[in-house]
XYZ file of C-alpha atoms in Angstrom:
741
model
C 94.956 31.260 67.567
C 93.965 27.464 66.736
C 90.670 26.786 65.161
C 87.537 26.913 67.450
C 89.424 28.352 70.454
C 87.857 30.743 72.753
C 89.031 34.400 72.779
C 88.206 36.928 75.271
C 88.613 39.766 72.816
C 86.124 38.550 70.543
C 83.296 39.593 72.776
C 82.016 43.064 71.797
C 78.702 45.038 72.671
C 77.468 43.822 69.635
C 77.892 40.118 69.865
C 77.774 39.170 73.403
C 74.717 36.982 72.697
C 77.202 34.781 70.470
C 80.135 34.230 73.067
C 81.162 30.631 72.681
C 81.026 29.530 76.433
C 80.446 25.914 75.589
C 84.033 25.728 74.434
C 85.853 27.485 77.009
C 88.846 25.372 77.218
C 89.332 25.579 80.881
C 88.063 23.902 84.335
C 86.993 25.282 87.700
C 89.791 24.826 90.277
C 87.857 22.338 92.637
C 87.530 19.354 89.993
C 89.239 17.726 86.952
C 87.752 17.460 83.318
C 88.860 14.401 81.517
C 87.723 14.095 77.747
C 87.686 10.450 76.226
C 87.172 8.933 72.781
C 83.662 7.444 73.050
C 84.898 4.583 70.977
C 88.111 3.655 72.315
C 87.805 5.294 75.919
C 91.227 6.515 75.855
C 91.989 9.948 77.299
C 92.523 12.570 74.434
C 92.351 15.710 76.854
C 92.685 16.472 80.605
C 92.550 19.748 82.761
C 96.052 20.733 83.898
C 94.960 20.333 87.583
C 94.922 16.613 87.487
C 98.211 16.186 89.432
C 97.103 18.505 92.426
C 93.601 16.844 92.780
C 94.149 13.319 91.758
C 97.847 12.815 92.198
C 98.329 11.709 88.744
C 100.845 13.147 86.123
C 99.083 14.769 83.044
C 101.776 12.945 80.979
C 100.378 9.517 82.419
C 96.787 10.482 81.772
C 96.883 11.712 78.216
C 96.602 9.069 75.411
C 96.228 6.312 78.111
C 93.136 3.947 78.149
C 90.643 5.063 80.830
C 90.937 1.806 82.533
C 94.664 2.677 83.431
C 93.834 5.968 84.730
C 90.513 5.430 86.936
C 89.956 2.501 89.164
C 89.164 -0.627 86.817
C 85.577 -1.002 88.392
C 84.547 2.651 87.500
C 85.966 2.482 83.734
C 84.661 -1.045 83.002
C 81.253 0.266 84.239
C 81.258 3.205 81.803
C 82.415 0.725 79.010
C 79.736 -1.659 79.736
C 76.931 0.887 79.689
C 78.208 2.634 76.410
C 78.354 -0.848 74.862
C 74.642 -1.625 75.934
C 73.548 2.054 75.250
C 72.526 2.332 78.682
C 72.144 5.633 80.829
C 75.570 6.688 82.596
C 75.340 7.393 85.964
C 77.913 9.038 88.493
C 80.387 6.503 90.303
C 82.251 6.920 93.418
C 85.702 5.988 93.880
C 88.847 6.502 96.175
C 92.297 7.763 95.626
C 94.409 7.376 98.646
C 92.653 8.771 101.629
C 90.090 10.905 99.358
C 86.631 10.190 97.929
C 85.819 11.438 94.658
C 82.676 11.381 92.256
C 83.146 10.725 88.581
C 80.124 12.541 86.634
C 79.817 11.185 82.967
C 78.426 12.871 80.118
C 78.020 12.580 76.414
C 79.117 15.213 73.974
C 79.050 14.124 70.232
C 81.960 11.546 69.921
C 83.345 12.219 73.290
C 82.773 10.963 76.838
C 83.261 14.022 79.304
C 84.177 13.037 82.855
C 83.725 15.441 85.649
C 85.855 14.441 88.739
C 85.173 16.339 91.799
C 85.329 15.624 95.617
C 82.387 13.612 96.835
C 81.681 15.755 99.761
C 78.754 15.596 102.273
C 75.118 14.854 101.034
C 71.974 16.025 102.526
C 70.201 13.988 105.214
C 67.666 12.103 103.204
C 65.014 11.971 106.085
C 65.619 15.587 106.533
C 65.294 16.610 102.840
C 62.185 14.420 102.570
C 60.585 16.230 105.547
C 61.604 19.525 104.012
C 60.417 18.612 100.699
C 57.035 17.363 102.075
C 56.677 20.780 104.098
C 57.462 22.738 100.747
C 54.845 20.812 98.792
C 52.215 21.675 101.253
C 53.159 25.331 101.322
C 53.399 25.515 97.790
C 49.941 24.166 97.186
C 48.501 26.571 99.911
C 50.142 29.678 98.030
C 47.660 31.962 96.756
C 49.941 33.362 94.163
C 52.964 32.827 92.068
C 55.196 35.398 93.918
C 54.107 33.468 97.092
C 55.280 30.357 95.760
C 58.479 31.803 94.627
C 59.009 33.072 98.161
C 58.368 29.533 99.606
C 60.740 28.073 97.204
C 63.581 30.483 97.884
C 63.125 29.909 101.788
C 63.529 26.089 101.289
C 66.636 26.570 99.303
C 68.169 28.950 101.690
C 67.311 26.494 104.536
C 68.811 23.389 102.799
C 71.785 25.125 101.128
C 72.829 27.829 103.538
C 73.597 30.375 100.945
C 73.903 33.957 101.892
C 71.181 35.106 99.387
C 68.534 32.969 97.422
C 66.507 34.805 94.807
C 64.047 33.516 92.312
C 64.669 35.552 89.146
C 61.997 35.826 86.483
C 62.570 36.579 82.686
C 59.966 38.816 80.893
C 59.285 38.390 77.128
C 62.291 40.438 76.314
C 64.560 38.305 78.407
C 65.195 41.037 81.067
C 64.900 39.691 84.623
C 63.165 40.641 87.735
C 64.235 39.414 91.211
C 60.401 38.332 92.318
C 61.509 36.613 95.533
C 64.329 36.724 97.993
C 65.660 35.333 101.276
C 69.085 36.818 102.567
C 71.133 37.310 105.573
C 70.352 40.328 107.553
C 73.258 42.415 106.958
C 72.679 42.232 103.071
C 71.151 44.889 101.058
C 67.811 43.686 99.591
C 67.530 43.262 95.546
C 63.788 42.192 95.725
C 62.019 43.819 92.948
C 65.107 44.895 91.053
C 65.201 44.613 87.248
C 68.606 43.296 85.136
C 68.653 43.685 81.319
C 68.651 40.784 79.098
C 72.480 41.332 78.367
C 73.110 40.143 82.027
C 72.401 36.375 80.960
C 72.915 36.352 77.291
C 71.357 33.557 75.128
C 74.403 31.181 75.270
C 74.096 31.067 78.975
C 70.243 30.650 78.881
C 70.725 27.845 76.404
C 73.066 26.071 78.659
C 70.751 26.430 81.648
C 67.953 24.912 79.450
C 70.209 21.667 78.762
C 72.274 21.453 82.122
C 69.713 22.603 84.693
C 71.932 23.374 87.501
C 75.391 25.064 87.881
C 77.840 26.009 90.550
C 80.727 28.511 90.960
C 82.282 27.302 94.173
C 84.878 30.004 94.109
C 84.302 33.070 92.063
C 88.042 34.053 92.303
C 89.252 30.843 91.178
C 92.326 29.988 89.215
C 91.093 28.211 85.893
C 92.850 25.193 85.048
C 93.276 24.824 81.161
C 92.626 21.645 79.356
C 95.471 19.914 77.878
C 95.914 20.083 74.669
C 93.597 23.171 74.020
C 92.685 21.618 70.698
C 91.199 18.119 70.429
C 93.786 15.584 68.731
C 91.055 13.965 67.495
C 88.894 16.799 65.685
C 91.211 19.460 65.551
C 88.721 22.073 67.139
C 88.278 22.939 70.803
C 85.923 20.514 72.126
C 82.225 21.187 73.059
C 82.144 20.603 77.013
C 78.908 22.499 77.623
C 77.488 19.312 79.366
C 80.571 19.692 81.898
C 79.434 21.133 85.272
C 83.095 21.810 85.886
C 83.484 24.028 82.670
C 85.066 27.145 83.522
C 83.067 30.299 83.482
C 83.022 33.359 81.207
C 85.356 35.954 82.315
C 82.955 38.474 81.749
C 80.527 36.689 84.313
C 83.302 36.298 86.547
C 83.972 39.899 86.598
C 80.183 40.531 86.957
C 79.902 38.499 90.046
C 83.067 39.998 91.494
C 81.678 43.527 91.006
C 78.861 42.307 92.896
C 81.154 41.250 95.813
C 79.758 37.446 95.386
C 82.319 34.686 96.276
C 80.223 31.548 95.080
C 77.144 30.889 93.211
C 74.642 28.112 92.547
C 71.955 28.647 89.606
C 69.212 26.283 88.651
C 66.947 26.660 85.742
C 63.065 27.067 86.196
C 61.577 25.531 83.064
C 57.884 26.083 82.505
C 56.088 24.660 79.187
C 59.604 23.889 77.829
C 60.986 27.467 78.212
C 63.251 29.025 80.435
C 60.825 30.942 82.897
C 63.353 31.858 85.508
C 66.236 30.962 87.668
C 67.000 30.215 91.235
C 69.862 32.253 91.900
C 72.131 31.504 95.125
C 74.797 33.697 96.134
C 77.452 33.517 98.934
C 80.291 36.043 99.986
C 82.929 33.464 100.311
C 83.912 30.226 98.415
C 81.324 27.541 99.019
C 81.225 24.089 97.404
C 78.191 21.651 97.310
C 78.539 18.346 95.929
C 76.767 16.571 92.906
C 74.130 15.002 94.965
C 73.193 18.310 96.786
C 73.159 20.027 93.390
C 70.894 17.244 91.953
C 68.512 17.637 95.090
C 68.405 21.344 94.274
C 67.631 20.550 90.778
C 64.831 17.954 91.903
C 63.399 20.975 94.144
C 63.527 23.127 91.200
C 61.773 20.721 88.953
C 59.059 20.085 91.658
C 58.684 23.969 91.883
C 58.401 24.043 88.025
C 55.680 21.458 88.072
C 53.606 23.366 90.735
C 54.406 26.696 88.698
C 53.081 24.855 85.674
C 49.806 23.813 87.603
C 49.314 27.262 88.921
C 49.567 28.991 85.862
C 47.521 26.230 83.972
C 44.862 26.791 86.557
C 45.013 30.583 86.044
C 44.888 30.148 82.249
C 41.822 27.940 82.540
C 40.054 30.187 84.891
C 40.880 33.103 82.582
C 39.782 31.179 79.399
C 36.764 29.865 81.026
C 35.555 33.462 82.209
C 36.316 35.031 78.629
C 34.634 32.036 77.056
C 31.249 32.888 78.780
C 31.720 36.254 77.481
C 32.301 34.877 73.951
C 29.231 32.885 74.148
C 27.009 35.698 74.940
C 28.534 37.727 71.991
C 27.980 34.606 69.634
C 24.331 34.844 70.639
C 24.166 38.476 69.966
C 25.808 37.903 66.656
C 23.566 35.268 65.506
C 20.523 37.115 66.679
C 21.311 40.585 65.192
C 21.981 40.847 61.432
C 24.805 43.351 61.869
C 27.682 41.680 63.536
C 29.497 45.028 64.190
C 26.375 46.302 65.942
C 26.215 42.918 67.930
C 29.622 43.388 69.149
C 29.649 47.081 70.137
C 26.253 48.154 70.802
C 25.035 45.390 73.501
C 26.109 44.022 76.963
C 28.476 42.687 76.786
C 30.784 44.218 74.030
C 33.657 42.736 72.434
C 36.011 44.792 74.806
C 34.823 42.820 77.821
C 36.407 39.695 76.715
C 39.588 40.644 78.084
C 41.444 43.327 80.343
C 41.819 46.462 78.272
C 40.785 50.186 78.103
C 39.062 50.182 74.818
C 38.908 48.825 71.323
C 38.010 49.230 67.639
C 36.558 47.375 64.762
C 37.541 48.199 61.227
C 35.085 46.696 58.806
C 34.709 47.573 55.097
C 36.486 50.712 55.673
C 34.277 51.936 58.626
C 35.816 52.259 62.136
C 33.647 51.544 65.328
C 35.154 52.058 68.874
C 34.227 50.917 72.315
C 35.853 52.600 75.576
C 38.966 54.813 75.553
C 40.620 54.686 72.297
C 42.855 56.852 69.775
C 40.885 58.988 67.331
C 39.394 57.083 64.332
C 41.983 58.815 61.982
C 44.617 57.784 64.168
C 43.289 54.264 63.923
C 42.807 54.149 60.336
C 46.511 55.443 59.770
C 47.735 52.693 62.300
C 45.767 50.029 60.167
C 47.102 51.399 56.785
C 50.720 52.098 57.666
C 51.432 49.650 60.302
C 48.936 46.566 60.804
C 48.764 46.148 57.119
C 52.201 44.666 57.362
C 51.562 42.346 60.184
C 49.979 38.871 60.201
C 46.622 37.559 61.508
C 47.625 38.356 65.023
C 49.845 41.072 66.275
C 50.392 42.263 69.934
C 52.880 44.546 71.682
C 53.022 46.292 75.085
C 54.920 49.183 73.603
C 53.463 50.258 70.324
C 55.269 53.483 70.205
C 58.719 51.528 69.994
C 57.538 49.868 66.925
C 55.384 52.671 65.541
C 56.443 56.189 66.453
C 53.319 57.644 65.554
C 51.526 55.978 68.619
C 53.523 57.987 70.981
C 50.860 60.721 70.450
C 48.143 58.351 71.970
C 50.119 56.388 74.424
C 48.251 57.455 77.363
C 45.111 55.385 75.832
C 46.886 52.708 73.658
C 50.485 51.951 74.564
C 49.300 48.215 74.507
C 47.839 46.665 71.258
C 46.352 43.309 70.398
C 44.736 42.997 67.002
C 43.297 40.195 64.749
C 42.304 40.212 61.196
C 38.960 38.835 60.041
C 36.409 38.937 57.350
C 37.093 38.794 53.593
C 38.926 42.070 53.217
C 42.578 42.677 53.890
C 41.710 45.835 55.998
C 39.266 44.154 58.498
C 40.520 44.123 61.970
C 39.187 43.892 65.607
C 41.542 45.596 68.035
C 41.960 46.173 71.755
C 44.172 48.770 73.448
C 45.620 49.043 76.798
C 46.523 52.187 78.351
C 50.212 53.388 79.511
C 51.163 51.783 82.893
C 52.917 54.706 84.430
C 55.583 53.291 87.001
C 59.249 53.433 87.927
C 61.390 50.608 87.213
C 64.183 49.870 89.838
C 67.237 48.290 88.146
C 70.233 46.783 89.678
C 72.618 49.541 88.585
C 72.669 51.488 85.049
C 71.283 48.552 82.895
C 72.984 50.330 79.922
C 76.047 48.208 79.091
C 79.455 50.102 79.066
C 82.443 49.085 77.252
C 85.882 50.060 76.422
C 87.275 51.131 73.293
C 90.221 49.077 71.386
C 91.097 49.550 67.815
C 87.803 51.226 67.069
C 85.780 48.380 68.554
C 83.762 48.642 71.739
C 84.410 45.592 73.794
C 82.224 44.480 76.574
C 82.868 45.186 80.310
C 80.539 44.286 83.111
C 78.700 47.065 85.290
C 80.788 48.232 88.374
C 77.849 49.389 90.420
C 74.655 47.427 91.289
C 73.215 50.032 93.393
C 69.302 50.720 92.632
C 68.946 52.748 89.698
C 65.456 54.090 89.168
C 64.094 54.628 85.533
C 60.687 56.245 84.838
C 58.790 53.776 82.276
C 57.032 55.671 79.557
C 54.809 54.133 76.655
C 54.600 50.730 78.067
C 51.427 48.781 78.965
C 50.549 45.776 81.006
C 51.873 42.843 78.962
C 49.390 40.560 77.151
C 49.023 37.125 78.754
C 48.620 33.677 76.800
C 44.957 33.742 77.948
C 44.363 37.055 76.272
C 45.708 35.594 73.151
C 43.510 32.451 73.448
C 40.554 34.553 74.079
C 41.007 36.680 71.034
C 41.673 33.699 68.988
C 38.535 31.895 70.018
C 36.443 35.159 69.459
C 37.986 35.416 65.890
C 37.023 32.015 64.884
C 33.650 32.640 66.132
C 33.238 35.699 64.049
C 34.573 34.106 61.074
C 32.208 31.193 61.384
C 29.325 33.253 61.637
C 30.211 35.379 58.801
C 30.825 32.552 56.718
C 27.464 31.141 57.598
C 25.746 34.288 56.968
C 27.627 34.521 53.630
C 26.426 30.984 52.802
C 22.721 31.873 53.655
C 22.971 34.839 51.605
C 24.256 33.037 48.539
C 21.670 30.380 48.903
C 18.971 32.857 49.062
C 20.363 34.714 46.174
C 20.894 31.646 44.199
C 17.192 30.424 44.822
C 15.781 33.868 43.641
C 18.011 33.566 40.664
C 17.184 30.246 39.640
C 13.409 31.267 40.145
C 14.053 34.419 38.080
C 15.833 32.556 35.620
C 13.005 30.040 34.996
C 10.327 32.952 34.977
C 12.377 34.620 32.519
C 12.869 31.763 29.978
C 9.220 31.052 30.285
C 8.404 34.794 29.627
C 10.642 34.814 26.727
C 9.350 31.722 25.232
C 5.727 32.940 25.692
C 6.261 36.406 24.231
C 8.183 35.025 21.656
C 5.415 32.658 20.458
C 2.647 35.288 20.891
C 4.365 37.779 18.997
C 4.246 35.385 15.802
C 0.625 35.854 14.966
C 0.540 39.617 14.563
C 3.932 39.675 12.990
C 2.509 37.363 10.334
C -0.263 39.582 9.713
C 2.080 42.598 9.477
C 4.357 40.538 6.979
C 1.470 39.285 5.052
C -0.468 42.569 4.344
C 2.751 44.261 3.408
C 3.398 41.601 0.795
C 0.013 42.172 -0.463
C 0.713 45.726 -0.980
C 4.086 44.709 -2.628
C 2.581 42.240 -4.779
C -0.838 43.801 -6.000
C -0.682 47.521 -5.506
C 3.012 48.390 -6.140
C 2.350 50.185 -9.223
C -0.332 52.535 -7.449
C 2.234 53.722 -4.750
C 4.730 56.731 -4.951
C 8.258 56.243 -4.086
C 7.960 57.153 -0.450
C 4.959 54.454 0.043
C 7.222 51.961 -1.903
C 10.197 52.456 0.495
C 7.836 52.261 3.435
C 6.451 48.969 2.284
C 10.115 47.549 1.670
C 10.939 48.589 5.147
C 7.994 46.918 6.872
C 8.637 43.730 4.715
C 12.591 43.930 5.793
C 11.828 44.623 9.464
C 9.328 41.779 9.779
C 11.943 39.559 8.475
C 14.341 40.499 10.870
C 11.902 40.359 13.738
C 10.922 36.856 12.600
C 14.683 36.009 12.842
C 15.122 37.515 16.174
C 11.842 35.612 17.513
C 13.494 32.473 16.190
C 16.709 33.352 17.930
C 14.895 34.015 21.130
C 12.942 30.908 21.100
C 16.144 28.790 20.405
C 17.872 30.628 23.391
C 14.854 29.787 25.765
C 14.666 26.113 24.514
C 18.363 25.704 25.435
C 17.653 26.523 29.189
C 14.296 24.593 29.219
C 15.366 21.555 27.524
C 16.899 18.582 29.513
C 19.922 17.179 28.056
C 19.852 14.019 25.967
C 23.599 12.995 25.909
C 24.910 10.379 23.284
C 28.126 10.013 21.305
C 28.337 12.347 18.643
C 30.327 12.689 15.318
C 31.659 16.201 15.516
C 32.875 15.832 12.015
C 29.414 15.106 10.513
C 27.801 17.754 12.558
C 30.169 20.425 10.897
C 29.664 18.857 7.571
C 25.712 19.457 8.156
C 26.048 22.940 9.578
C 28.189 23.891 6.238
C 25.528 22.562 4.103
C 22.767 24.216 6.179
C 24.497 27.327 5.484
C 24.537 26.814 1.783
C 28.234 27.807 1.958
C 29.028 26.433 -1.468
C 26.551 29.002 -2.937
C 26.242 31.685 -0.418
C 30.251 32.064 0.226
C 31.816 30.679 -3.043
C 35.199 32.286 -2.460
C 35.660 31.023 1.385
C 38.024 28.247 1.705
C 36.783 25.855 4.445
C 39.365 23.474 5.858
C 38.127 20.589 8.236
C 40.425 18.385 10.250
C 39.740 14.968 9.233
C 40.453 13.369 12.496
C 38.052 15.636 14.675
C 37.500 13.348 17.629
C 33.785 12.433 18.727
C 32.089 13.897 21.895
C 29.197 13.186 24.305
C 26.499 15.759 24.254
C 22.971 16.602 23.110
C 22.664 16.399 19.355
C 20.329 19.315 18.961
C 22.308 21.710 21.117
C 25.630 20.752 19.832
C 24.570 21.245 16.407
C 23.289 24.745 17.356
C 26.591 25.577 18.919
C 28.597 24.397 15.786
C 25.985 26.015 13.380
C 26.097 29.444 15.177
C 30.144 29.636 15.388
C 30.380 28.321 11.672
C 27.723 31.076 10.614
C 29.563 33.536 12.665
C 32.994 32.765 10.935
C 31.556 32.665 7.305
C 29.838 35.996 7.832
C 32.609 37.980 9.276
C 35.300 36.615 6.901
C 32.920 37.054 3.819
C 34.366 40.473 2.781
C 38.042 39.452 3.053
C 39.907 39.079 -0.485
C 40.683 35.328 0.359
C 38.336 34.187 2.978
C 39.327 31.184 4.836
C 38.058 29.238 7.862
C 39.794 26.318 9.659
C 37.875 23.839 11.692
C 40.114 21.644 14.050
C 41.226 20.527 17.522
C 44.244 19.871 19.827
C 44.741 18.155 23.094
C 45.169 20.037 26.449
C 45.645 18.172 29.648
C 43.585 15.005 28.472
C 40.698 17.207 26.891
C 39.952 17.799 23.323
C 39.994 21.595 22.606
C 37.873 22.220 19.426
C 38.389 25.369 17.506
C 36.607 27.339 14.462
C 39.229 29.972 13.132
C 38.476 32.736 10.340
C 40.485 35.421 8.915
C 37.972 38.071 9.162
C 37.475 41.391 10.670
C 38.175 40.433 14.380
C 37.279 42.796 17.098
C 38.800 44.655 19.985
C 39.975 41.902 22.489
C 38.478 43.906 25.435
C 35.108 42.651 24.132
C 35.903 39.005 24.529
C 33.256 38.614 27.478
C 30.671 40.974 26.238
C 30.091 39.122 22.843
C 28.681 36.258 24.648
C 25.980 38.338 26.282
C 22.404 38.543 25.214
C 21.701 41.093 22.331
C 25.219 42.364 22.530
C 26.965 43.168 19.193
C 30.476 44.531 18.620
C 30.391 44.403 14.757
C 29.734 47.112 12.432
C 26.031 47.513 10.910
C 27.588 46.048 7.712
C 27.227 42.620 9.061
C 23.515 41.556 9.840
C 22.529 39.618 13.128
C 20.573 39.621 16.232
C 23.335 39.411 18.801
C 21.877 36.148 20.106
C 23.785 33.544 18.281
C 27.119 33.589 20.611
C 24.634 33.762 23.560
C 23.066 30.596 22.465
C 26.469 28.978 21.935
C 27.567 29.928 25.401
C 24.317 28.599 26.938
C 24.727 25.330 25.170
C 28.510 25.083 26.517
C 27.550 25.958 29.934
C 24.681 23.481 29.759
C 27.175 20.755 29.090
C 29.578 21.920 31.730
C 32.188 22.833 28.986
C 34.219 25.969 28.300
C 33.727 28.462 25.506
C 36.220 31.350 24.782
C 37.556 33.516 21.957
C 40.988 34.953 20.990
C 40.824 37.866 18.405
C 42.462 40.904 17.076
C 41.213 43.471 14.837
C 41.776 42.962 11.262
C 43.256 39.449 11.821
C 40.178 37.369 12.568
C 39.046 35.553 15.554
C 39.343 31.747 17.001
C 36.347 30.276 19.016
C 37.632 27.560 21.143
C 35.188 25.282 23.093
C 35.716 22.134 25.317
C 33.010 19.432 26.065
C 33.504 17.180 28.854
C 33.175 13.331 28.834
C 34.587 13.344 25.316
C 35.350 10.098 23.280
C 37.890 9.332 20.638
């Protein structure tokens, strides 16, 4: 088969939604399809029936300029409009005694021409009167179904088809006949449902683009387009814009099984989506011309606009009602500290915001219910095993089809609408709808049947369309767009209130923390200062005993005096450290440009490293950059870090300390590295806490030095961290913002 050509045998039960009906290379019997190169306007393809309809041989048409095939006035009109990029309009012309209408359309690089008999048009005055009447009746309709019935009556009156139906799609593209006007002898199909496979996606897509479509004779003999493959592209041409395009053989058989002789179908488009169809059936062949079809299309568009207005008004009314309830819920949530209680225990509750049987709120692992709902353990399982994999919003009218466990509680919760909220992943607000027990009437058994060939099941239409009843189970009333809007608005309100309460709590906690911190710093300073006087007394009298009465003391007393003197010294050091720590918090920064190299040198001299740590090798990068900070505080920082490095590397055979820097994202990262004892990395955060030590008792210290270093860096809005490993030393890094070279 040539590339891109259509094959009936390719259509199976699994791929009918991909049937390539846009490239069916045939025309209906009542008209001629011509395909022209849009640039040269020469005819590249033409349906075989040109001779019988137009009286022109196919050999004369193919390859000829359009101006030599159609009347020059018509061809020149198309050429001029294409050149000026103007809209193409149908043109009438006459060949012999017969009048034709040429309907142009563009498909990629081709000009598609549908040539059909011009036929009779509707009486414009009568049509206007009928249109005025229907507009008034549509405006007076109380419901969408009433509007549909009025529209069907008008189409029946204007075009006189045996049966006119309004066919509405559901969310799964199954259809239902919601309005019908018919001849008395015909059986009514009102209320019948039809499966989505009856009008598959390719057909729906073309309805969206084309708007209206006729089959003038269901039993027509299709006229092939010659040549089948375009000589320009080497592929079958896309003629989906052609109203004369032949029909899928499957659809033809479908109509024949329904005993339909001719049909007219017009798309009802609502909010840019296919809402439904105006479907007209006639028992015998019936042709209505282009202008009549356009009148039908116009009428359908008017109906679509009225339908949009009706549904919009319904949406606004429903959202307005739910918004009033939402405002009351917001007032309850802002007045009552516990949001869940505000939503569940007062009037109104959150379930009142839309039509449902009950609902649940899942917050911080707790489940709260209102109305008729599944058991709490079932709700917990539903959240943990099903909703956890869904998005912010989820809705279904048949939960058990997606989550089989739900079949246990389908009487209470066949329908579900949920929304996530809060900071936790498992926080949900959920609405449930009960099972709507009903019997759905189908137009024949909706299960598609096929025939087996070479192990593949090929599609064949149903043979019977007698009413076929099916009991529906586990399906609830569908959720409407206004339900989703109500839930979205309530969720936003809940999140807004939660965030505000969290901000208020954080602000309150922060204020109390700041106050407590100030009190702690003042207390630390006061206690440390007041402790000095008695400590000096203890130290002084202990030294008197040591200096003047040492020989009179026994061994035990001498040991006690030594312990008192040593402990007094350690306590004095601790008081100094506490005073230093509290001063860091109380002192305001006095920033200036500092020489980090000079501060390092001063710190090493202050430690008397040359005498106290004679074996330690100290390497200092000569290019240490300057920094901006408080001189006294930065000196404390570096002094403590160097003291730490000297102390914890002192017992190594070859103790070594390196003081340097490197660049990271335009910032100077200073480091002080030693090859000392190091420590377990799990304590990397703990060592910066007050009085926290991880070293053994072999190394003296109060556990305050690194806390002071951390506080200094924090005061400068900088960063301080450590990398370490037991037995391999430690590296302390710090960054000071606003550095300068």
